[in-house]
CSV table of C-alpha atoms in Angstrom, one decimal:
chain,number,residue,atom,x,y,z
A,1,UNK,CA,141.9,71.6,-74.2
A,2,UNK,CA,142.9,69.5,-77.0
A,3,UNK,CA,140.6,66.7,-78.2
A,4,UNK,CA,142.3,63.1,-78.4
A,5,UNK,CA,140.5,62.9,-81.8
A,6,UNK,CA,142.4,65.8,-83.3
A,7,UNK,CA,145.9,64.9,-81.8
A,8,UNK,CA,147.2,63.6,-85.3
A,9,UNK,CA,146.2,66.9,-86.9
A,10,UNK,CA,148.5,69.0,-84.7
A,11,UNK,CA,151.8,68.4,-86.5
A,12,UNK,CA,152.5,70.9,-89.3
A,13,UNK,CA,153.8,68.9,-92.2
A,14,UNK,CA,156.7,70.0,-94.7
A,15,UNK,CA,155.7,71.8,-97.7
A,16,UNK,CA,152.7,69.8,-99.1
A,17,UNK,CA,153.4,68.1,-102.5
A,18,UNK,CA,150.2,67.7,-104.3
A,19,UNK,CA,149.8,64.8,-106.7
A,20,UNK,CA,149.0,65.5,-110.3
A,21,UNK,CA,146.5,63.6,-112.2
A,22,UNK,CA,144.8,64.1,-115.6
A,23,UNK,CA,141.2,64.1,-115.1
A,24,UNK,CA,138.6,63.6,-117.9
A,25,UNK,CA,136.8,66.7,-119.3
A,26,UNK,CA,133.3,67.1,-117.7
A,27,UNK,CA,131.0,64.8,-119.7
A,28,UNK,CA,127.8,66.2,-121.0
A,29,UNK,CA,125.3,65.9,-118.0
A,30,UNK,CA,122.8,63.0,-118.6
A,31,UNK,CA,120.1,65.1,-116.7
A,32,UNK,CA,119.1,64.7,-113.1
A,33,UNK,CA,119.7,61.3,-111.7
A,34,UNK,CA,116.5,59.1,-111.8
A,35,UNK,CA,114.1,60.0,-109.2
A,36,UNK,CA,111.3,57.7,-108.1
A,37,UNK,CA,107.6,59.0,-108.7
A,38,UNK,CA,106.3,57.1,-105.7
A,39,UNK,CA,106.1,60.2,-103.5
A,40,UNK,CA,106.7,60.8,-99.9
A,41,UNK,CA,106.2,58.1,-97.5
A,42,UNK,CA,106.2,57.6,-93.7
A,43,UNK,CA,109.0,55.4,-92.1
A,44,UNK,CA,106.1,53.4,-90.7
A,45,UNK,CA,103.4,53.3,-93.3
A,46,UNK,CA,100.1,52.0,-92.1
A,47,UNK,CA,99.2,49.4,-94.7
A,48,UNK,CA,95.8,48.7,-93.5
A,49,UNK,CA,94.8,52.3,-93.2
A,50,UNK,CA,96.3,53.1,-96.6
A,51,UNK,CA,94.7,50.3,-98.6
A,52,UNK,CA,91.3,49.5,-97.0
A,53,UNK,CA,89.6,52.5,-98.9
A,54,UNK,CA,86.8,51.3,-101.3
A,55,UNK,CA,88.0,53.7,-104.0
A,56,UNK,CA,91.3,51.9,-104.0
A,57,UNK,CA,89.6,48.3,-104.1
A,58,UNK,CA,87.7,49.7,-107.2
A,59,UNK,CA,91.0,50.3,-109.0
A,60,UNK,CA,91.5,48.9,-112.5
A,61,UNK,CA,94.7,47.4,-111.4
A,62,UNK,CA,93.1,45.4,-108.5
A,63,UNK,CA,94.2,44.5,-105.0
A,64,UNK,CA,97.4,42.8,-106.0
A,65,UNK,CA,99.0,45.7,-107.6
A,66,UNK,CA,98.3,47.6,-104.5
A,67,UNK,CA,100.1,45.2,-102.4
A,68,UNK,CA,102.9,45.1,-104.8
A,69,UNK,CA,103.0,48.9,-104.7
A,70,UNK,CA,103.2,48.8,-101.0
A,71,UNK,CA,105.9,46.2,-101.1
A,72,UNK,CA,108.0,48.3,-103.5
A,73,UNK,CA,107.6,51.5,-101.4
A,74,UNK,CA,108.7,49.7,-98.2
A,75,UNK,CA,111.7,48.1,-100.1
A,76,UNK,CA,112.8,51.5,-101.5
A,77,UNK,CA,112.6,53.1,-98.0
A,78,UNK,CA,114.5,50.2,-96.0
A,79,UNK,CA,116.9,49.0,-98.7
A,80,UNK,CA,119.9,50.9,-99.9
A,81,UNK,CA,121.8,51.3,-103.1
A,82,UNK,CA,125.8,50.6,-103.3
A,83,UNK,CA,128.1,52.2,-105.6
A,84,UNK,CA,131.8,52.3,-105.7
A,85,UNK,CA,132.0,50.8,-102.1
A,86,UNK,CA,129.7,53.5,-100.7
A,87,UNK,CA,126.1,53.1,-99.6
A,88,UNK,CA,123.3,55.6,-100.6
A,89,UNK,CA,119.6,55.8,-100.0
A,90,UNK,CA,117.1,53.9,-102.3
A,91,UNK,CA,114.0,56.0,-101.7
A,92,UNK,CA,114.0,58.8,-104.3
A,93,UNK,CA,117.3,57.4,-105.6
A,94,UNK,CA,119.8,60.1,-106.6
A,95,UNK,CA,118.0,63.0,-105.0
A,96,UNK,CA,120.9,63.4,-102.5
A,97,UNK,CA,124.6,63.5,-103.7
A,98,UNK,CA,126.3,62.0,-100.5
A,99,UNK,CA,126.3,58.5,-99.1
A,100,UNK,CA,124.2,57.4,-95.9
A,101,UNK,CA,126.7,54.9,-94.8
A,102,UNK,CA,128.2,54.7,-91.2
A,103,UNK,CA,131.4,56.7,-92.5
A,104,UNK,CA,129.3,59.6,-93.7
A,105,UNK,CA,126.9,59.4,-90.6
A,106,UNK,CA,130.0,59.8,-88.4
A,107,UNK,CA,130.9,62.8,-90.5
A,108,UNK,CA,127.5,64.2,-90.1
A,109,UNK,CA,127.6,63.9,-86.4
A,110,UNK,CA,131.1,65.6,-86.5
A,111,UNK,CA,129.6,68.4,-88.5
A,112,UNK,CA,126.8,68.7,-85.9
A,113,UNK,CA,129.7,69.2,-83.3
A,114,UNK,CA,131.1,71.9,-85.7
A,115,UNK,CA,128.0,73.8,-85.8
A,116,UNK,CA,127.8,73.7,-82.1
A,117,UNK,CA,131.2,75.1,-81.6
A,118,UNK,CA,130.3,77.8,-84.1
A,119,UNK,CA,127.1,78.6,-82.2
A,120,UNK,CA,128.8,78.8,-78.8
A,121,UNK,CA,126.8,75.4,-77.9
A,122,UNK,CA,123.4,76.8,-79.0
A,123,UNK,CA,121.3,74.7,-81.2
A,124,UNK,CA,120.0,77.6,-83.5
A,125,UNK,CA,120.3,81.5,-83.5
A,126,UNK,CA,116.6,82.3,-84.1
A,127,UNK,CA,115.0,84.2,-81.2
A,128,UNK,CA,112.5,81.3,-80.1
A,129,UNK,CA,111.6,80.8,-76.5
A,130,UNK,CA,109.5,77.7,-75.9
A,131,UNK,CA,108.4,76.0,-79.2
A,132,UNK,CA,105.7,73.2,-79.2
A,133,UNK,CA,106.2,71.8,-82.5
A,134,UNK,CA,109.6,71.7,-84.4
A,135,UNK,CA,110.5,70.3,-87.9
A,136,UNK,CA,113.9,69.4,-88.8
A,137,UNK,CA,114.1,69.3,-92.7
A,138,UNK,CA,117.1,66.9,-93.9
A,139,UNK,CA,117.6,65.6,-90.4
A,140,UNK,CA,120.2,63.1,-91.5
A,141,UNK,CA,121.3,61.1,-88.4
A,142,UNK,CA,118.7,62.9,-86.4
A,143,UNK,CA,121.4,64.3,-84.0
A,144,UNK,CA,120.1,67.9,-84.1
A,145,UNK,CA,116.4,66.6,-83.6
A,146,UNK,CA,117.3,64.6,-80.7
A,147,UNK,CA,119.2,67.3,-79.1
A,148,UNK,CA,116.3,69.8,-79.7
A,149,UNK,CA,114.0,67.2,-78.2
A,150,UNK,CA,116.1,66.8,-75.2
A,151,UNK,CA,116.4,70.7,-74.7
A,152,UNK,CA,112.4,71.0,-75.1
A,153,UNK,CA,110.9,67.9,-73.4
A,154,UNK,CA,107.5,69.6,-73.7
A,155,UNK,CA,107.7,70.1,-77.5
A,156,UNK,CA,107.2,67.6,-80.2
A,157,UNK,CA,110.2,67.5,-82.7
A,158,UNK,CA,109.7,65.9,-86.0
A,159,UNK,CA,112.8,65.1,-88.4
A,160,UNK,CA,112.3,64.1,-92.1
A,161,UNK,CA,115.0,62.7,-94.4
A,162,UNK,CA,115.3,60.4,-97.4
A,163,UNK,CA,117.3,57.9,-95.3
A,164,UNK,CA,116.1,55.9,-92.3
A,165,UNK,CA,119.5,56.1,-90.7
A,166,UNK,CA,118.3,57.7,-87.4
A,167,UNK,CA,118.7,55.7,-84.1
A,168,UNK,CA,115.7,53.8,-82.5
A,169,UNK,CA,116.5,55.0,-78.9
A,170,UNK,CA,115.2,58.5,-79.0
A,171,UNK,CA,113.4,60.8,-76.7
A,172,UNK,CA,109.7,60.1,-76.5
A,173,UNK,CA,108.9,63.6,-78.0
A,174,UNK,CA,111.0,63.0,-81.1
A,175,UNK,CA,109.6,61.5,-84.2
A,176,UNK,CA,111.5,60.4,-87.5
A,177,UNK,CA,109.8,60.1,-90.9
A,178,UNK,CA,111.2,59.1,-94.3
A,179,UNK,CA,110.1,61.8,-96.6
A,180,UNK,CA,111.2,64.0,-99.5
A,181,UNK,CA,111.1,67.6,-98.5
A,182,UNK,CA,111.2,68.7,-102.2
A,183,UNK,CA,107.9,66.9,-102.8
A,184,UNK,CA,104.5,68.5,-101.7
A,185,UNK,CA,104.5,68.8,-97.9
A,186,UNK,CA,101.6,66.8,-96.0
A,187,UNK,CA,101.9,68.7,-92.8
A,188,UNK,CA,99.0,71.0,-91.8
A,189,UNK,CA,99.4,74.7,-92.5
A,190,UNK,CA,100.2,76.9,-89.6
A,191,UNK,CA,101.4,73.9,-87.4
A,192,UNK,CA,105.1,74.4,-86.6
A,193,UNK,CA,106.6,77.0,-84.4
A,194,UNK,CA,110.1,76.4,-85.7
A,195,UNK,CA,111.4,75.0,-88.9
A,196,UNK,CA,115.0,74.0,-89.1
A,197,UNK,CA,117.1,73.5,-92.4
A,198,UNK,CA,120.8,72.7,-92.3
A,199,UNK,CA,123.3,71.5,-95.1
A,200,UNK,CA,120.7,70.9,-97.8
A,201,UNK,CA,123.1,72.5,-100.4
A,202,UNK,CA,123.0,70.5,-103.7
A,203,UNK,CA,120.0,68.6,-102.9
A,204,UNK,CA,117.0,71.1,-103.8
A,205,UNK,CA,116.0,71.8,-107.2
A,206,UNK,CA,113.4,74.6,-106.3
A,207,UNK,CA,114.5,76.6,-103.2
A,208,UNK,CA,111.6,79.0,-103.7
A,209,UNK,CA,109.1,76.2,-103.4
A,210,UNK,CA,110.9,74.7,-100.4
A,211,UNK,CA,110.8,78.2,-98.5
A,212,UNK,CA,107.1,78.5,-99.8
A,213,UNK,CA,106.1,75.4,-98.1
A,214,UNK,CA,108.0,76.2,-95.0
A,215,UNK,CA,106.1,79.6,-94.9
A,216,UNK,CA,102.8,77.9,-95.4
A,217,UNK,CA,103.4,75.2,-92.6
A,218,UNK,CA,104.8,77.7,-89.9
A,219,UNK,CA,102.3,79.2,-87.5
A,220,UNK,CA,102.2,83.0,-87.7
A,221,UNK,CA,105.0,84.4,-85.6
A,222,UNK,CA,107.0,81.1,-86.2
A,223,UNK,CA,110.7,81.1,-87.3
A,224,UNK,CA,112.4,79.4,-90.0
A,225,UNK,CA,116.3,79.1,-89.8
A,226,UNK,CA,118.5,77.8,-92.5
A,227,UNK,CA,122.2,77.2,-92.1
A,228,UNK,CA,124.5,76.4,-95.0
A,229,UNK,CA,128.1,76.6,-96.0
A,230,UNK,CA,130.1,76.9,-99.2
A,231,UNK,CA,132.0,73.9,-100.8
A,232,UNK,CA,134.6,76.1,-102.3
A,233,UNK,CA,137.4,77.2,-99.7
A,234,UNK,CA,138.8,80.6,-100.2
A,235,UNK,CA,141.4,82.7,-98.6
A,236,UNK,CA,141.8,86.4,-97.6
A,237,UNK,CA,145.6,86.5,-98.3
A,238,UNK,CA,145.7,84.8,-101.6
A,239,UNK,CA,147.0,81.5,-100.5
A,240,UNK,CA,144.2,79.6,-102.0
A,241,UNK,CA,144.7,80.6,-105.7
A,242,UNK,CA,142.7,79.7,-108.8
A,243,UNK,CA,144.8,76.6,-109.5
A,244,UNK,CA,144.7,75.4,-105.8
A,245,UNK,CA,143.1,71.9,-105.4
A,246,UNK,CA,140.6,73.5,-103.0
A,247,UNK,CA,139.4,75.9,-105.9
A,248,UNK,CA,139.3,73.2,-108.5
A,249,UNK,CA,137.3,71.0,-106.2
A,250,UNK,CA,134.8,73.6,-105.6
A,251,UNK,CA,134.4,74.6,-109.2
A,252,UNK,CA,133.9,70.9,-110.2
A,253,UNK,CA,131.3,70.1,-107.7
A,254,UNK,CA,129.4,73.4,-108.3
A,255,UNK,CA,129.3,72.8,-112.0
A,256,UNK,CA,128.1,69.3,-111.7
A,257,UNK,CA,125.6,70.1,-109.4
A,258,UNK,CA,124.2,72.8,-111.7
A,259,UNK,CA,124.1,70.3,-114.6
A,260,UNK,CA,121.6,68.3,-112.3
A,261,UNK,CA,119.5,71.5,-111.6
A,262,UNK,CA,121.0,71.9,-108.0
A,263,UNK,CA,122.9,74.6,-106.2
A,264,UNK,CA,126.0,74.0,-104.2
A,265,UNK,CA,126.5,77.6,-103.7
A,266,UNK,CA,122.9,78.3,-102.5
A,267,UNK,CA,124.3,79.9,-99.3
A,268,UNK,CA,124.8,83.2,-101.4
A,269,UNK,CA,121.0,83.4,-101.9
A,270,UNK,CA,119.3,82.3,-98.8
A,271,UNK,CA,118.5,85.6,-97.3
A,272,UNK,CA,117.1,86.9,-100.8
A,273,UNK,CA,114.9,83.7,-101.2
A,274,UNK,CA,113.6,83.9,-97.5
A,275,UNK,CA,112.5,87.4,-98.1
A,276,UNK,CA,110.9,86.6,-101.3
A,277,UNK,CA,108.9,83.8,-99.7
A,278,UNK,CA,107.3,86.5,-97.3
A,279,UNK,CA,109.6,86.1,-94.2
A,280,UNK,CA,110.1,89.3,-92.2
A,281,UNK,CA,112.7,90.4,-89.7
A,282,UNK,CA,115.3,88.3,-91.7
A,283,UNK,CA,118.7,88.2,-90.1
A,284,UNK,CA,121.8,86.8,-91.9
A,285,UNK,CA,125.0,86.0,-89.9
A,286,UNK,CA,128.1,85.1,-91.8
A,287,UNK,CA,131.1,83.1,-90.3
A,288,UNK,CA,134.0,81.1,-91.3
A,289,UNK,CA,135.4,77.6,-91.0
A,290,UNK,CA,139.1,77.5,-91.4
A,291,UNK,CA,140.4,74.3,-93.3
A,292,UNK,CA,142.8,73.5,-90.6
A,293,UNK,CA,144.2,74.9,-87.3
A,294,UNK,CA,146.1,77.8,-89.1
A,295,UNK,CA,144.4,80.6,-87.1
A,296,UNK,CA,145.8,82.3,-84.0
A,297,UNK,CA,142.4,82.8,-82.7
A,298,UNK,CA,141.7,79.9,-80.2
A,299,UNK,CA,138.0,79.5,-81.3
A,300,UNK,CA,138.9,79.6,-85.1
A,301,UNK,CA,141.7,77.2,-84.5
A,302,UNK,CA,139.5,74.7,-82.9
A,303,UNK,CA,136.9,75.2,-85.5
A,304,UNK,CA,139.6,74.6,-88.2
A,305,UNK,CA,141.0,71.4,-86.7
A,306,UNK,CA,137.5,70.0,-86.3
A,307,UNK,CA,136.7,71.0,-90.0
A,308,UNK,CA,140.0,69.5,-91.2
A,309,UNK,CA,139.1,66.2,-89.5
A,310,UNK,CA,135.5,66.3,-91.0
A,311,UNK,CA,136.8,66.9,-94.5
A,312,UNK,CA,139.8,64.5,-94.2
A,313,UNK,CA,137.4,61.6,-93.4
A,314,UNK,CA,134.5,62.9,-95.5
A,315,UNK,CA,136.0,64.1,-98.8
A,316,UNK,CA,135.9,60.9,-100.8
A,317,UNK,CA,132.3,60.3,-99.9
A,318,UNK,CA,131.5,64.1,-100.8
A,319,UNK,CA,132.8,63.7,-104.2
A,320,UNK,CA,132.4,60.1,-105.4
A,321,UNK,CA,128.9,60.0,-106.6
A,322,UNK,CA,128.7,63.4,-108.2
A,323,UNK,CA,132.1,63.0,-110.0
A,324,UNK,CA,131.5,59.5,-111.2
A,325,UNK,CA,127.9,59.5,-112.1
A,326,UNK,CA,127.6,63.1,-113.5
A,327,UNK,CA,131.2,63.8,-114.3
A,328,UNK,CA,132.4,60.7,-115.9
A,329,UNK,CA,135.2,60.2,-113.5
A,330,UNK,CA,136.6,56.9,-112.6
A,331,UNK,CA,136.6,55.9,-108.9
A,332,UNK,CA,140.4,55.9,-109.0
A,333,UNK,CA,140.5,59.6,-110.1
A,334,UNK,CA,138.1,60.6,-107.5
A,335,UNK,CA,140.4,58.9,-105.0
A,336,UNK,CA,143.5,60.6,-106.3
A,337,UNK,CA,141.5,64.0,-105.9
A,338,UNK,CA,140.6,63.1,-102.4
A,339,UNK,CA,144.2,62.3,-101.7
A,340,UNK,CA,145.3,65.7,-102.9
A,341,UNK,CA,142.8,67.5,-100.8
A,342,UNK,CA,143.9,65.5,-97.8
A,343,UNK,CA,147.4,66.6,-98.4
A,344,UNK,CA,146.5,70.3,-98.8
A,345,UNK,CA,144.5,70.2,-95.6
A,346,UNK,CA,147.8,69.6,-93.6
A,347,UNK,CA,149.3,72.7,-95.0
A,348,UNK,CA,149.0,75.6,-92.6
A,349,UNK,CA,150.6,78.0,-94.8
A,350,UNK,CA,147.4,78.0,-96.9
A,351,UNK,CA,144.9,80.1,-94.9
A,352,UNK,CA,141.7,78.7,-96.6
A,353,UNK,CA,138.3,78.7,-94.9
A,354,UNK,CA,134.7,77.9,-96.0
A,355,UNK,CA,132.1,80.7,-95.9
A,356,UNK,CA,129.3,79.8,-93.4
A,357,UNK,CA,125.9,81.5,-93.3
A,358,UNK,CA,122.9,81.2,-91.0
A,359,UNK,CA,119.7,82.9,-92.0
A,360,UNK,CA,116.5,83.2,-89.9
A,361,UNK,CA,113.1,84.8,-90.6
A,362,UNK,CA,109.8,85.2,-89.1
A,363,UNK,CA,106.3,84.4,-90.6
A,364,UNK,CA,104.4,87.6,-90.0
A,365,UNK,CA,101.3,87.7,-87.8
A,366,UNK,CA,97.9,87.8,-89.5
A,367,UNK,CA,97.6,91.5,-88.1
A,368,UNK,CA,100.8,92.6,-89.7
């Protein structure tokens, strides 16, 4: 059944005419965007418990600085940064490359629907049966964590993210915290049955350490599942060539992320990294998301139309901060590139798709 949101994507346009624009050469990377050293923080910090310690009161900086520090942390969590008409997280400013405004949040929820379609309406692929404690790393809008909490009402589902953009009306067994998963984790070892990571590409500097901490935090027998996708559309029939705007976009984003010490193409290495962290029974599943409804297969056509809508609405936000801050582009040049991509998305003679990968693995029992 056709979705009304996708109705305007059905018509196949005439031959797409891509705009041309002279873009600046990639500027030398200024290094990683500034990262706060304040550390991870809960979305509801307990000021009295945190600052009633005698050792803190004996600090050479005194109580006034402690109160100021607390105010700074709270401000960083609850306030946002605005650039080029888009809103970004302020806590650990620059650690994540995409916006957190309503436009991007709608795109994240759309991506969740795309994952559900991909998984045939399942929330995960790992063979877990009745988890008691679940952790969602990089929860975004919290939509996966909320669905998981509804699916397992006896479980406690915790979602962590840099942005406090999750809803307030949530299931009683769902918890959200503002935290940076790339910093040392504060969860007890052997405390979660299932850890879920999705679409963290371009945001993690040390994936080995991320998976090491996930391994340590899982109970023996627990599962880690990581779902990622490529940012560079490809084709099997040559219709996405080396000069196509899809290819150029993917190469630019991958190169700029690498200059910041991050990987946009991490999906290629997930299985290897999980096995290196100690996970066993690691299973990798590869899939495709068409860039529009070009496929004759009903499921693939549906996935393509949703992916087209997701990228059409989200492409400017995907590109803006990375290209302007790291690449030296002007906002107008980013908007022109986004317009080229939107035009290309309408061309069903181009059979482009994104590689999608899901990898899950088990922490072995102590007796293994």
